[in-house]
Short mmCIF file of C-alpha atoms and ligand atoms in Angstrom, two decimals:
data_model
loop_
_atom_site.label_atom_id
_atom_site.label_comp_id
_atom_site.label_asym_id
_atom_site.label_seq_id
_atom_site.Cartn_x
_atom_site.Cartn_y
_atom_site.Cartn_z
CA MET A 1 17.38 9.20 -23.50
CA SER A 2 18.06 8.81 -19.81
CA PRO A 3 19.58 5.63 -18.36
CA ALA A 4 17.21 2.67 -18.32
CA TYR A 5 15.22 1.65 -15.27
CA ALA A 6 13.97 -1.84 -14.65
CA TYR A 7 10.20 -1.54 -14.43
CA TYR A 8 7.98 -3.40 -11.94
CA PRO A 9 4.28 -2.83 -12.74
CA GLY A 10 2.74 -4.82 -9.86
CA CYS A 11 -0.28 -7.11 -9.99
CA SER A 12 -3.04 -4.52 -9.73
CA GLY A 13 -1.60 -2.80 -12.81
CA LEU A 14 -2.87 -5.77 -14.81
CA GLY A 15 -6.35 -5.35 -13.33
CA THR A 16 -7.99 -2.80 -11.08
CA SER A 17 -5.36 -0.12 -11.68
CA MET A 18 -4.74 -0.69 -15.39
CA GLU A 19 -5.30 3.01 -16.14
CA TYR A 20 -2.41 3.87 -13.78
CA GLU A 21 -0.27 1.37 -15.61
CA GLN A 22 -1.27 2.66 -19.04
CA SER A 23 -0.81 6.31 -18.18
CA THR A 24 2.54 5.64 -16.44
CA ARG A 25 3.91 3.96 -19.54
CA ALA A 26 2.49 6.67 -21.77
CA ILE A 27 4.02 9.62 -19.93
CA CYS A 28 7.36 7.87 -19.38
CA GLU A 29 7.62 7.33 -23.10
CA ALA A 30 6.64 10.95 -23.76
CA LEU A 31 9.21 12.20 -21.27
CA ASP A 32 12.02 9.88 -22.44
CA VAL A 33 12.11 7.89 -19.19
CA ASN A 34 13.33 4.51 -20.37
CA LEU A 35 11.46 1.57 -18.86
CA VAL A 36 12.63 -2.03 -19.31
CA ASP A 37 10.12 -4.58 -18.08
CA ILE A 38 11.37 -7.22 -15.69
CA PRO A 39 10.84 -10.50 -17.55
CA ASP A 40 8.53 -12.85 -15.65
CA TRP A 41 8.19 -10.68 -12.51
CA SER A 42 6.09 -12.16 -9.71
CA CYS A 43 3.91 -10.73 -6.94
CA CYS A 44 5.86 -8.80 -4.26
CA GLY A 45 3.60 -10.25 -1.53
CA SER A 46 1.84 -6.91 -0.89
CA THR A 47 0.24 -6.49 2.56
CA PRO A 48 -0.83 -10.10 3.12
CA ALA A 49 2.70 -11.57 3.06
CA HIS A 50 4.11 -9.36 5.81
CA THR A 51 1.13 -10.18 8.00
CA VAL A 52 2.29 -13.82 7.90
CA ASP A 53 6.06 -13.63 8.13
CA HIS A 54 8.80 -11.12 7.40
CA THR A 55 11.20 -13.61 5.78
CA LEU A 56 8.55 -14.95 3.46
CA SER A 57 7.47 -11.43 2.55
CA CYS A 58 11.01 -10.30 1.76
CA ALA A 59 11.67 -13.45 -0.25
CA LEU A 60 8.65 -12.75 -2.51
CA ALA A 61 10.01 -9.23 -3.10
CA ALA A 62 13.60 -10.46 -3.46
CA ARG A 63 12.85 -12.89 -6.26
CA ASN A 64 12.09 -9.79 -8.32
CA LEU A 65 15.23 -7.95 -7.13
CA GLY A 66 17.20 -11.02 -8.28
CA LEU A 67 15.64 -10.76 -11.76
CA VAL A 68 16.69 -7.13 -11.95
CA GLU A 69 20.25 -8.03 -11.01
CA LYS A 70 20.23 -10.47 -13.93
CA MET A 71 19.10 -7.72 -16.29
CA GLY A 72 22.29 -5.86 -15.39
CA LEU A 73 20.33 -2.78 -14.27
CA ASP A 74 20.99 -1.03 -10.97
CA THR A 75 17.62 0.62 -10.30
CA VAL A 76 14.03 -0.66 -10.39
CA ILE A 77 11.09 1.67 -10.39
CA THR A 78 7.43 0.96 -9.63
CA PRO A 79 4.27 3.06 -9.74
CA CYS A 80 2.64 1.24 -6.77
CA PRO A 81 3.49 2.37 -3.19
CA SER A 82 2.61 -1.06 -1.83
CA CYS A 83 5.10 -2.79 -4.16
CA LEU A 84 7.51 0.02 -3.42
CA THR A 85 7.31 -0.62 0.32
CA ASN A 86 7.83 -4.34 -0.05
CA LEU A 87 10.77 -3.99 -2.38
CA LYS A 88 12.39 -1.27 -0.32
CA THR A 89 11.78 -3.04 2.99
CA ALA A 90 13.42 -6.17 1.55
CA VAL A 91 16.49 -4.20 0.52
CA HIS A 92 16.59 -2.41 3.90
CA ARG A 93 16.23 -5.56 6.02
CA MET A 94 18.66 -7.58 3.88
CA GLY A 95 21.24 -5.10 5.06
CA ASP A 96 21.39 -7.54 7.97
CA GLU A 97 23.46 -10.50 6.80
CA GLU A 98 21.72 -13.06 8.91
CA PHE A 99 18.31 -11.93 7.66
CA MET A 100 19.58 -11.97 4.06
CA ARG A 101 20.81 -15.52 4.51
CA ARG A 102 17.34 -16.62 5.66
CA VAL A 103 15.68 -14.84 2.73
CA ASN A 104 18.07 -16.46 0.31
CA SER A 105 17.43 -19.88 1.81
CA LEU A 106 13.83 -19.57 0.48
CA LEU A 107 14.90 -18.64 -3.06
CA ASP A 108 16.01 -20.84 -6.01
CA GLU A 109 18.91 -18.45 -6.63
CA PRO A 110 20.36 -16.17 -3.97
CA VAL A 111 20.23 -12.40 -4.50
CA GLY A 112 23.13 -10.07 -3.85
CA ASN A 113 21.03 -7.08 -2.70
CA THR A 114 22.67 -4.68 -5.10
CA VAL A 115 19.57 -3.08 -6.63
CA ARG A 116 18.14 0.36 -5.80
CA VAL A 117 14.38 0.82 -5.61
CA LYS A 118 12.48 4.01 -6.37
CA SER A 119 8.92 5.01 -7.14
CA VAL A 120 8.07 6.23 -10.61
CA LEU A 121 7.20 9.52 -8.88
CA GLN A 122 10.72 9.81 -7.51
CA ALA A 123 12.22 9.00 -10.89
CA LEU A 124 10.10 11.70 -12.55
CA ILE A 125 11.05 14.32 -10.00
CA GLU A 126 14.73 13.47 -10.04
CA ASP A 127 15.18 12.58 -13.71
CA VAL A 128 12.79 14.85 -15.52
CA GLY A 129 12.01 17.50 -12.91
CA PRO A 130 9.19 20.04 -12.79
CA GLU A 131 10.97 22.55 -14.99
CA LYS A 132 11.49 20.21 -17.88
CA LEU A 133 7.99 18.87 -17.51
CA ALA A 134 6.59 22.41 -17.61
CA GLU A 135 8.42 23.03 -20.90
CA ARG A 136 6.71 20.04 -22.47
CA VAL A 137 3.16 21.02 -21.47
CA VAL A 138 0.89 21.76 -24.45
CA ARG A 139 -2.40 21.85 -22.66
CA PRO A 140 -2.01 23.48 -19.21
CA LEU A 141 -4.64 22.40 -16.68
CA SER A 142 -4.73 25.85 -15.13
CA GLY A 143 -8.47 25.76 -14.38
CA LEU A 144 -8.19 22.61 -12.35
CA ARG A 145 -7.90 22.75 -8.59
CA VAL A 146 -6.67 19.46 -7.20
CA ALA A 147 -6.11 17.91 -3.77
CA PRO A 148 -2.90 15.82 -3.84
CA TYR A 149 -3.18 12.70 -1.73
CA TYR A 150 -0.07 10.56 -1.22
CA GLY A 151 -1.37 7.81 1.04
CA CYS A 152 0.27 6.47 4.10
CA ILE A 153 3.29 4.47 2.94
CA MET A 154 4.86 6.29 -0.02
CA ASN A 155 7.11 8.20 2.35
CA ARG A 156 7.03 6.27 5.61
CA PRO A 157 8.98 5.30 7.55
CA PRO A 158 11.53 7.82 6.30
CA GLU A 159 14.62 5.69 7.03
CA VAL A 160 13.30 2.99 4.68
CA MET A 161 11.56 5.07 2.02
CA GLU A 162 14.24 7.80 1.77
CA PHE A 163 12.14 10.13 -0.37
CA ASP A 164 10.48 13.49 0.04
CA ASP A 165 9.01 14.62 3.36
CA HIS A 166 7.27 12.07 5.55
CA GLU A 167 4.73 14.52 7.03
CA ASN A 168 4.28 16.90 4.17
CA PRO A 169 5.43 15.32 0.87
CA VAL A 170 5.50 17.74 -2.10
CA ALA A 171 6.68 15.73 -5.16
CA MET A 172 3.22 15.36 -6.60
CA ASP A 173 2.31 19.00 -5.73
CA ARG A 174 5.35 20.14 -7.74
CA LEU A 175 4.41 18.06 -10.76
CA MET A 176 0.83 19.29 -10.60
CA GLU A 177 2.03 22.92 -10.45
CA ALA A 178 4.32 22.18 -13.41
CA ILE A 179 1.34 21.19 -15.55
CA GLY A 180 -0.43 24.40 -14.47
CA ALA A 181 -2.93 22.91 -12.06
CA GLU A 182 -3.82 24.70 -8.84
CA VAL A 183 -2.95 22.74 -5.74
CA ALA A 184 -5.46 22.94 -2.88
CA PRO A 185 -4.16 22.64 0.66
CA PHE A 186 -4.61 19.05 1.82
CA PRO A 187 -3.47 18.40 5.39
CA LEU A 188 -4.41 14.69 5.25
CA LYS A 189 -1.81 13.95 2.55
CA VAL A 190 -0.34 11.00 4.43
CA GLU A 191 -3.36 9.69 6.32
CA CYS A 192 -4.52 6.14 5.66
CA CYS A 193 -7.53 5.53 3.32
CA GLY A 194 -8.55 2.20 4.85
CA ALA A 195 -6.01 0.20 2.85
CA SER A 196 -6.99 -3.35 1.95
CA PHE A 197 -9.94 -3.53 4.37
CA GLY A 198 -12.45 -2.74 1.62
CA VAL A 199 -13.62 -6.31 1.25
CA ALA A 200 -13.63 -7.49 4.88
CA ARG A 201 -14.34 -4.24 6.74
CA LYS A 202 -16.05 -1.72 4.49
CA ASP A 203 -17.04 0.39 7.56
CA VAL A 204 -13.35 1.18 8.15
CA VAL A 205 -12.83 2.33 4.57
CA ALA A 206 -16.02 4.40 4.59
CA ARG A 207 -14.89 6.25 7.67
CA LEU A 208 -11.26 6.86 6.64
CA SER A 209 -11.76 7.56 2.96
CA GLY A 210 -14.89 9.51 3.80
CA LYS A 211 -12.79 11.96 5.81
CA LEU A 212 -10.44 12.43 2.86
CA LEU A 213 -13.30 13.18 0.47
CA ASP A 214 -14.88 15.58 2.98
CA LEU A 215 -11.64 17.53 3.32
CA ALA A 216 -11.01 17.69 -0.42
CA GLU A 217 -14.45 19.06 -0.89
CA ALA A 218 -14.16 21.51 2.05
CA ASN A 219 -11.01 22.86 0.43
CA GLN A 220 -12.79 23.37 -2.87
CA ALA A 221 -10.85 20.81 -4.83
CA MET A 222 -12.41 19.86 -8.11
CA ALA A 223 -10.62 16.51 -8.08
CA MET A 224 -8.26 14.40 -6.00
CA VAL A 225 -4.94 13.19 -7.33
CA THR A 226 -3.41 9.92 -6.10
CA ALA A 227 -0.31 7.88 -6.70
CA CYS A 228 -1.63 4.59 -5.23
CA PRO A 229 -3.92 1.93 -6.71
CA LEU A 230 -5.45 1.06 -3.38
CA CYS A 231 -6.13 4.69 -2.40
CA GLN A 232 -7.59 5.38 -5.83
CA MET A 233 -9.86 2.35 -5.67
CA ASN A 234 -11.13 3.14 -2.18
CA LEU A 235 -11.86 6.78 -3.02
CA ASP A 236 -13.26 6.25 -6.52
CA LEU A 237 -14.84 2.80 -6.86
CA ARG A 238 -16.14 2.85 -3.29
CA GLN A 239 -17.31 6.49 -3.32
CA GLY A 240 -20.91 5.39 -3.64
CA GLN A 241 -20.58 3.08 -0.65
CA ILE A 242 -18.90 5.86 1.29
CA ASN A 243 -21.65 8.34 0.41
CA ALA A 244 -24.26 5.83 1.60
CA ALA A 245 -22.38 5.09 4.85
CA THR A 246 -21.53 8.69 5.74
CA LYS A 247 -24.63 10.34 4.32
CA SER A 248 -22.65 12.51 1.95
CA GLN A 249 -23.02 13.23 -1.70
CA HIS A 250 -19.55 13.38 -3.06
CA GLU A 251 -18.95 13.29 -6.78
CA MET A 252 -15.26 13.79 -6.70
CA PRO A 253 -13.16 12.49 -9.58
CA VAL A 254 -10.06 10.71 -8.40
CA PHE A 255 -7.21 10.80 -10.90
CA TYR A 256 -3.86 9.14 -10.96
CA TYR A 257 -1.29 11.92 -11.22
CA THR A 258 0.06 10.24 -14.34
CA GLN A 259 -3.28 10.74 -16.10
CA LEU A 260 -3.22 14.47 -15.47
CA ILE A 261 0.38 14.78 -16.60
CA GLY A 262 -0.57 12.83 -19.75
CA LEU A 263 -3.46 15.21 -20.46
CA ALA A 264 -1.22 18.25 -20.04
CA LEU A 265 1.32 16.69 -22.41
CA GLY A 266 -1.47 16.41 -24.97
CA LEU A 267 -1.49 12.61 -25.02
CA ASP A 268 -4.48 10.82 -26.42
CA GLU A 269 -7.14 10.28 -23.71
CA SER A 270 -7.57 6.64 -24.63
CA SER A 271 -3.88 6.01 -23.84
CA LEU A 272 -4.49 7.42 -20.30
CA GLY A 273 -7.47 5.23 -19.44
CA LEU A 274 -9.71 8.12 -18.33
CA ASN A 275 -12.71 5.95 -19.24
CA LYS A 276 -11.67 3.45 -16.54
CA LEU A 277 -12.41 5.89 -13.68
CA CYS A 278 -15.69 5.26 -11.89
CA VAL A 279 -16.58 8.83 -10.99
CA ASN A 280 -16.74 10.46 -14.40
CA PRO A 281 -14.11 13.17 -14.62
CA GLY A 282 -15.68 14.84 -17.67
CA LEU A 283 -17.55 17.52 -15.77
CA ALA A 284 -14.48 18.67 -13.78
CA LEU A 285 -12.27 18.67 -16.87
CA ARG A 286 -14.77 20.73 -18.86
CA GLU A 287 -15.17 23.16 -15.98
CA ALA A 288 -11.42 23.46 -15.83
CA GLU A 289 -11.22 24.20 -19.55
CA ARG A 290 -13.92 26.80 -19.22
CA LYS A 291 -12.00 28.55 -16.44
CA THR A 292 -8.77 28.37 -18.40
CA ALA A 293 -10.43 29.94 -21.43
CA GLU A 294 -12.04 32.62 -19.29
CA ALA A 295 -8.72 33.57 -17.71
CA ALA A 296 -7.11 33.75 -21.13
CA SER A 297 -9.71 36.05 -22.63
CA MET B 1 -14.58 -4.83 35.78
CA GLU B 2 -12.07 -7.56 35.33
CA ILE B 3 -9.25 -7.40 37.85
CA LEU B 4 -5.94 -8.46 36.44
CA ASP B 5 -3.15 -9.83 38.58
CA LEU B 6 -0.18 -8.43 36.70
CA THR B 7 2.44 -10.46 38.52
CA GLU B 8 0.50 -13.66 38.02
CA SER B 9 -0.03 -13.19 34.28
CA LEU B 10 3.32 -11.62 33.41
CA ASP B 11 4.84 -13.75 30.69
CA ARG B 12 8.53 -12.89 30.39
CA GLU B 13 9.14 -15.48 27.75
CA PHE B 14 6.58 -13.75 25.57
CA ILE B 15 8.21 -10.34 25.94
CA SER B 16 11.61 -11.64 24.92
CA GLN B 17 10.10 -13.51 22.00
CA VAL B 18 8.46 -10.35 20.67
CA GLU B 19 11.72 -8.47 21.16
CA GLU B 20 13.64 -11.17 19.34
CA GLU B 21 11.24 -11.41 16.37
CA SER B 22 10.76 -7.70 15.95
CA GLY B 23 14.30 -6.56 16.76
CA GLN B 24 12.78 -3.83 18.96
CA ARG B 25 13.27 -3.04 22.64
CA VAL B 26 9.88 -3.05 24.31
CA ARG B 27 11.20 -1.30 27.48
CA LEU B 28 11.94 1.89 25.55
CA CYS B 29 8.28 2.85 25.40
CA TYR B 30 7.50 5.58 27.97
CA GLN B 31 3.82 5.81 27.13
CA CYS B 32 3.81 9.28 25.56
CA GLY B 33 0.81 8.25 23.45
CA ASN B 34 2.15 9.66 20.15
CA CYS B 35 1.46 6.42 18.38
CA THR B 36 -2.14 6.35 19.42
CA ALA B 37 -2.65 10.01 18.65
CA GLY B 38 -1.60 9.44 15.05
CA CYS B 39 -3.17 6.00 14.56
CA PRO B 40 -6.08 6.36 12.11
CA TYR B 41 -7.52 3.03 13.33
CA THR B 42 -8.00 3.89 17.00
CA PHE B 43 -11.74 4.17 16.42
CA ALA B 44 -11.85 0.53 15.30
CA PHE B 45 -9.23 -0.93 17.69
CA ASP B 46 -10.33 -2.63 20.88
CA ILE B 47 -6.89 -1.87 22.34
CA PRO B 48 -5.24 1.41 21.23
CA VAL B 49 -1.68 0.96 20.05
CA SER B 50 0.12 2.67 22.98
CA ARG B 51 -1.92 0.46 25.32
CA MET B 52 -0.76 -2.55 23.32
CA MET B 53 2.76 -1.43 24.07
CA ARG B 54 1.99 -1.14 27.78
CA LEU B 55 0.34 -4.57 27.87
CA LEU B 56 3.40 -5.93 26.07
CA GLN B 57 5.68 -4.52 28.77
CA ALA B 58 3.46 -6.25 31.26
CA GLY B 59 3.71 -9.53 29.34
CA GLN B 60 -0.03 -9.86 28.74
CA LYS B 61 0.14 -12.37 25.94
CA ASP B 62 -3.40 -13.60 25.85
CA GLN B 63 -4.98 -10.15 25.85
CA LEU B 64 -2.77 -9.03 23.02
CA LEU B 65 -3.03 -12.06 20.78
CA SER B 66 -6.80 -12.18 21.15
CA SER B 67 -7.27 -8.50 20.34
CA HIS B 68 -8.99 -7.19 17.24
CA SER B 69 -6.35 -4.54 16.93
CA VAL B 70 -3.68 -6.94 15.71
CA TRP B 71 -5.89 -7.75 12.71
CA LEU B 72 -7.05 -4.22 12.03
CA CYS B 73 -3.68 -2.52 11.97
CA ALA B 74 -3.07 -1.40 8.38
CA THR B 75 0.70 -1.01 8.83
CA CYS B 76 0.26 2.64 7.84
CA GLU B 77 3.60 3.32 9.62
CA SER B 78 2.34 6.43 11.36
CA CYS B 79 3.22 5.05 14.83
CA THR B 80 6.68 3.97 13.73
CA THR B 81 7.38 7.30 12.07
CA ARG B 82 6.27 9.35 15.07
CA CYS B 83 7.60 7.36 18.02
CA PRO B 84 10.09 9.66 19.79
CA ASN B 85 12.04 6.58 20.94
CA GLY B 86 12.54 5.19 17.49
CA ILE B 87 10.55 2.10 18.21
CA ASP B 88 9.27 0.36 15.06
CA VAL B 89 5.80 -0.01 16.58
CA ALA B 90 4.18 -1.22 13.36
CA ARG B 91 6.72 -4.03 13.16
CA ILE B 92 5.82 -5.07 16.73
CA VAL B 93 2.15 -5.18 15.80
CA ASP B 94 3.01 -7.26 12.73
CA VAL B 95 4.95 -9.68 14.96
CA LEU B 96 2.01 -9.94 17.36
CA ARG B 97 -0.15 -10.76 14.35
CA HIS B 98 2.31 -13.51 13.28
CA MET B 99 2.07 -15.01 16.78
CA ALA B 100 -1.68 -14.73 16.84
CA ARG B 101 -1.76 -16.68 13.55
CA ARG B 102 0.56 -19.32 14.82
CA GLU B 103 -1.43 -19.77 18.00
CA GLY B 104 -4.72 -19.97 16.20
CA TYR B 105 -6.31 -16.64 17.16
CA ALA B 106 -8.29 -14.92 14.43
CA THR B 107 -10.64 -12.36 15.96
CA GLU B 108 -11.22 -10.73 12.57
CA ARG B 109 -11.79 -13.80 10.53
CA GLY B 110 -12.86 -11.93 7.36
CA VAL B 111 -9.58 -10.01 7.35
CA LYS B 112 -7.55 -13.17 7.80
CA VAL B 113 -9.44 -15.07 5.12
CA PHE B 114 -8.96 -12.19 2.71
CA TRP B 115 -5.21 -12.18 3.24
CA ASP B 116 -5.00 -15.97 3.07
CA SER B 117 -6.93 -16.08 -0.17
CA PHE B 118 -4.59 -13.46 -1.61
CA LEU B 119 -1.51 -15.50 -0.78
CA GLU B 120 -3.02 -18.74 -2.07
CA SER B 121 -3.59 -16.94 -5.35
CA VAL B 122 0.03 -15.84 -5.44
CA ALA B 123 1.32 -19.34 -4.56
CA LYS B 124 -0.75 -20.77 -7.37
CA HIS B 125 -0.27 -18.28 -10.21
CA GLY B 126 2.86 -16.37 -9.22
CA ARG B 127 0.85 -13.18 -9.31
CA VAL B 128 -2.40 -12.31 -7.58
CA TYR B 129 -5.47 -13.01 -9.66
CA GLU B 130 -8.13 -10.56 -8.39
CA MET B 131 -11.24 -12.32 -9.63
CA GLY B 132 -10.07 -15.63 -8.23
CA LEU B 133 -9.19 -14.00 -4.98
CA LEU B 134 -12.74 -12.67 -4.57
CA THR B 135 -14.32 -15.99 -5.53
CA SER B 136 -12.21 -17.81 -2.99
CA TYR B 137 -13.01 -15.20 -0.31
CA ILE B 138 -16.74 -15.62 -0.88
CA ALA B 139 -16.46 -19.44 -0.86
CA LYS B 140 -14.60 -19.42 2.44
CA THR B 141 -16.55 -16.80 4.33
CA GLY B 142 -19.89 -18.00 2.97
CA LYS B 143 -20.70 -14.31 2.54
CA VAL B 144 -22.30 -13.54 -0.78
CA TRP B 145 -20.15 -10.83 -2.20
CA THR B 146 -21.01 -7.86 -0.06
CA ASP B 147 -19.54 -5.72 -2.79
CA ALA B 148 -22.08 -6.98 -5.30
CA GLU B 149 -23.25 -3.44 -6.00
CA LEU B 150 -19.77 -2.66 -7.27
CA GLY B 151 -20.04 -5.26 -10.03
CA PRO B 152 -21.93 -3.06 -12.45
CA ARG B 153 -19.44 -0.24 -11.85
CA ILE B 154 -16.29 -2.22 -12.42
CA LEU B 155 -17.09 -5.08 -14.79
CA PRO B 156 -17.89 -2.89 -17.84
CA LYS B 157 -14.53 -1.18 -17.35
CA GLY B 158 -12.82 -4.41 -18.27
CA LYS B 159 -10.52 -4.16 -15.27
CA LEU B 160 -11.28 -7.55 -13.67
CA HIS B 161 -9.93 -10.37 -15.77
CA LEU B 162 -11.75 -13.61 -15.81
CA THR B 163 -8.59 -15.68 -16.25
CA PRO B 164 -5.39 -15.49 -14.27
CA SER B 165 -2.15 -14.09 -15.67
CA ARG B 166 0.12 -17.10 -15.28
CA ILE B 167 3.83 -16.65 -15.28
CA GLN B 168 6.73 -18.97 -16.18
CA GLY B 169 8.15 -18.60 -12.74
CA ARG B 170 4.99 -19.63 -10.91
CA GLU B 171 6.69 -22.82 -9.77
CA ALA B 172 9.65 -20.83 -8.48
CA VAL B 173 7.15 -18.75 -6.43
CA ALA B 174 5.39 -21.88 -5.20
CA ARG B 175 8.77 -23.21 -4.05
CA ILE B 176 9.28 -20.05 -1.93
CA PHE B 177 6.06 -20.90 -0.08
CA GLU B 178 7.01 -24.58 0.24
CA ARG B 179 10.47 -23.81 1.65
CA TYR B 180 8.90 -21.34 4.07
CA LYS B 181 6.46 -23.99 5.30
CA GLU B 182 9.27 -26.50 5.62
CA ALA B 183 11.46 -24.05 7.54
CA SER B 184 8.74 -23.02 9.97
CA LYS B 185 7.77 -26.58 10.95
S1 SF4 C 1 5.00 6.64 20.53
FE1 SF4 C 1 6.63 5.20 21.19
S2 SF4 C 1 7.13 5.82 23.28
FE2 SF4 C 1 5.22 6.85 22.75
S3 SF4 C 1 3.61 5.46 23.55
FE3 SF4 C 1 3.95 4.91 21.38
S4 SF4 C 1 5.51 3.30 21.43
FE4 SF4 C 1 5.53 4.29 23.45
S1 SF4 C 2 0.72 1.06 11.81
FE1 SF4 C 2 -1.09 0.14 12.74
S2 SF4 C 2 -0.96 0.65 14.87
FE2 SF4 C 2 0.49 1.96 13.80
S3 SF4 C 2 -0.61 3.82 13.39
FE3 SF4 C 2 -0.90 2.56 11.61
S4 SF4 C 2 -2.76 1.38 11.95
FE4 SF4 C 2 -2.15 2.29 13.92
#
């Protein structure tokens, strides 16, 4: 068993991205990545907090970093890029003592800023690695051609996020190759999907997410793979709205990368929350199986 | 066309306030346009991001704070990542948004109400409660849920909880908001 990580699930993991949360826990367990939940974690502030004030935003994130310090663990990991950004930005900005003092003045108990923050994706690449993952695959997804979409903030800005490449990230591509999937070229890997404007400005999401779906389809992807709850929701739940707004007819399943890894590891589908996806992935998965069988015969 | 007297409307105080709050040097921008080229929101912005930088150099406070762009920036960090002069452009836009809030501008009211409802939910429960957030958004904007057609897609999935997940530390979180309000008086 590898060293333990403090685990920060994030609010959407309890609701709209529960399948990401379920499948993350399932594959971490299967791959011996040891997650210890942060007791009584609170919201990191997400996008809304930093639109109000940077000290407030960092304090909301820092309360959680303080809880991790108390657990005696040195690294916290989270599946959600938005939580990741807030936690990492707090750590980065608290490098400035004056700023840290202001953040601490909002908290019940001051934090020492000793904790490291990583995404679950980074932990999987660094701790498990594609080779070891490939060895554990029992059901290769070789017939499945996927477009990996990272979203805008997982790797940007590079001096804060310190992971992978900020224009052409490859961590998810490597994991997808390790489970046998075929990776389609996807030059919009780090473009924005419309973020949290889905409720107030649907037109913005339709345009930006619409472009992503168009490109995935043009590059003959059978599915998109994401690592972000907001991206997944815009592309999947809102796909009907996007089709209506952009006069397209996409029926593109949008997986979390953890769900596909789980499938390849032979985990039970119900533990991966495949039934929570809006665009039914059944067709693409069956097509993939058919292609795999064909290639084998 | 509106003619702007740049000397007349140049607000130096404003420039130094933005520099102070963002920790960035506004002068460094030489208008290469990289930020605008990579900004996915240019189609929706009334002022493209490089133009915001130029107006900032010219101290055009009112134009900037009353723009739609400050509310539509998604903080996607493309401008910051690609600026050849290492300017954290997204942070500047964030600071302009803070100022717009403080001075009572809200040209994208729906966006502001959505974010406010989110934070109210966090201050109350310690975590965001998605169903409550949507109810509060509808109540405040008076818009019937324009996402109503999504209901049948998402509700049967059991993803939206009808009760909030309340945490022990919700009072500790509420105190963060209170201290912030106290400090910013
Ligand atoms: S990329 Fe930087 S230097 Fe170029 S216009 Fe934008 S802010 Fe100015
Ligand atoms: S951070 Fe804002 S201004 Fe900068 S590129 Fe993204 S949306 Fe445009």
